[in-house]
Amino acid sequence: MEDTDILISGAGVAGPALAYWLNHYGFNVTVVEKAPALRPGGQAVDFKGETHLTVLERMGILEDVRRLQTGGADQEIVDANGRRLVVMPGEFTGGDLEIRRGDLSRLLYERTVAAGCEYVFGDSITSLTETAGGVHVTFERGAPRVFGLVVGADGIHSNVRRLAFGPESDYVRFLDYYYALVDIRGNFGTTAKMYNEPGRLVSTGGPKSAALFIFASQRLDYDRYDVEQMKRILLDAYAGMGWRTPEILGAVREADDVYVDSISQVRIDHYSKGRVVLLGDAAYGNTLGGFGTGLAMVGAYVLAGELAEAGGNHRVAFRRYEEGFREYAKIAKSGNAGPFLAPRTWRGIRMRNWIFRAGLLFKIMMRMADRFATDIRLKDYSSSVRR
């Protein structure tokens, strides 16, 4: 085995999923995460079709995910008076299996820590220098170390991608919308409800306890780690909006957990450069596209399996990973959830609502989603486990 010491940047979903498989195949894994701890809660994420469920089953976590699932509840789209206009079926937002992102992250973390993977929280990579035998890595806090390979599983704003490939502006396309997740307190009911005005959406209630906001906007300049600054963005963007929005904004003012980010796509020609490779949203992100978590989990399975099958030879493994996965990940290159979920006109809102009333059109959309989710042949890497 070559390059057995591997550093993964990012402890969300993609990173711990890859850590699980790499450890399974006999690699030594270290995961570094900028945040001081795992991020709890967050939006619900989902898995669709046989491919996603097969990967969960091969990891041995399918039943755990089922135990923690949120249920994929239907969501009511309402008017300003709270009257139901149409129902967005749970299968549209929840796939076959839905779980809160924080619960999935914690499940993967607990499995990998128990297996012996090393986690370093509250630190971040500051430089990557490739040598003949590895990558010399420096950190904000920790001492420099040398690893055989480095994996960027650190999201759409990937620090590893920036250091190894170039500035974010070269690879991330802003799609003229922002979204926000806010862990609000208050009685907003047990039924998830969504309200639109042109270019704006607010959703709350139900099992997805984080309130969701989506709004059209020009590019904003702000600190994604400054909670008060992000609160101000939401308060300004949603000023004057009807329904229960003033009440929801009041809960935003009191919230501790606020996250605002752009709706963007990653466009990159190659997933790897030398001994550095990208995984998940860092390589093929499409915010709120509905496939991100599934792509991350399947991508982790394929990348680790190819490394194991190639005996750690990164040149062979990275090439096979890209050849075998790029076609599957093409769904991330299309679509923008912003105009669908928060149309810019009243007419667009009415047309979107009509889709959920028109049973045949909705079924066609769901069949297309299933086809994209299963459009890959999963190799069986079980014989590659190092004894």
XYZ file of N, CA and C in Angstrom, residues 19 35 43-44 54 57 89 128 141 149 151 173 193 214 220 232 259 270 276-277 304 311 370:
69
model
N -13.678 8.987 5.548
C -12.860 8.461 6.639
C -13.278 7.033 6.987
N -14.375 24.349 12.377
C -15.305 24.608 13.474
C -14.803 23.955 14.760
N -30.383 21.654 8.110
C -31.500 21.231 7.277
C -31.561 19.718 7.189
N -32.715 19.235 6.759
C -32.848 17.806 6.481
C -32.219 17.505 5.136
N -27.948 1.479 -1.163
C -26.940 0.418 -1.192
C -25.661 0.865 -0.500
N -26.217 0.810 3.170
C -26.257 -0.568 3.645
C -24.852 -1.149 3.730
N -45.451 17.481 -1.657
C -45.337 16.143 -1.051
C -43.982 15.904 -0.399
N -0.241 24.005 1.464
C -0.015 22.651 0.966
C 1.186 22.697 0.040
N -3.177 26.402 13.767
C -2.842 26.196 15.170
C -1.838 25.070 15.390
N -1.564 11.898 1.103
C -2.588 12.504 0.263
C -3.417 13.477 1.102
N -7.331 15.398 1.055
C -8.663 15.414 0.446
C -9.408 16.654 0.916
N -19.788 29.400 -9.231
C -20.683 30.303 -9.965
C -21.863 30.678 -9.080
N -44.868 24.657 6.872
C -45.571 25.591 5.999
C -44.574 26.507 5.308
N -35.150 31.639 1.515
C -34.502 31.703 0.210
C -34.912 33.022 -0.426
N -23.662 39.528 -2.056
C -23.508 40.219 -0.780
C -22.096 40.039 -0.241
N -28.837 40.563 10.324
C -29.187 41.832 9.707
C -29.535 41.641 8.239
N -27.284 30.681 9.777
C -26.354 30.412 8.685
C -26.924 30.963 7.388
N -11.171 19.172 -13.342
C -10.616 17.942 -12.784
C -10.754 17.968 -11.264
N -3.558 15.946 -4.231
C -4.739 16.563 -3.620
C -5.962 16.226 -4.461
N -7.050 15.853 -3.802
C -8.274 15.495 -4.519
C -9.465 16.104 -3.794
N -12.629 6.074 -2.064
C -11.923 5.162 -1.160
C -11.723 3.797 -1.799
N -4.111 -0.005 -4.526
C -3.035 -0.159 -3.551
C -2.481 1.154 -3.049
N -35.193 10.146 -9.719
C -34.784 8.767 -9.433
C -33.735 8.287 -10.428
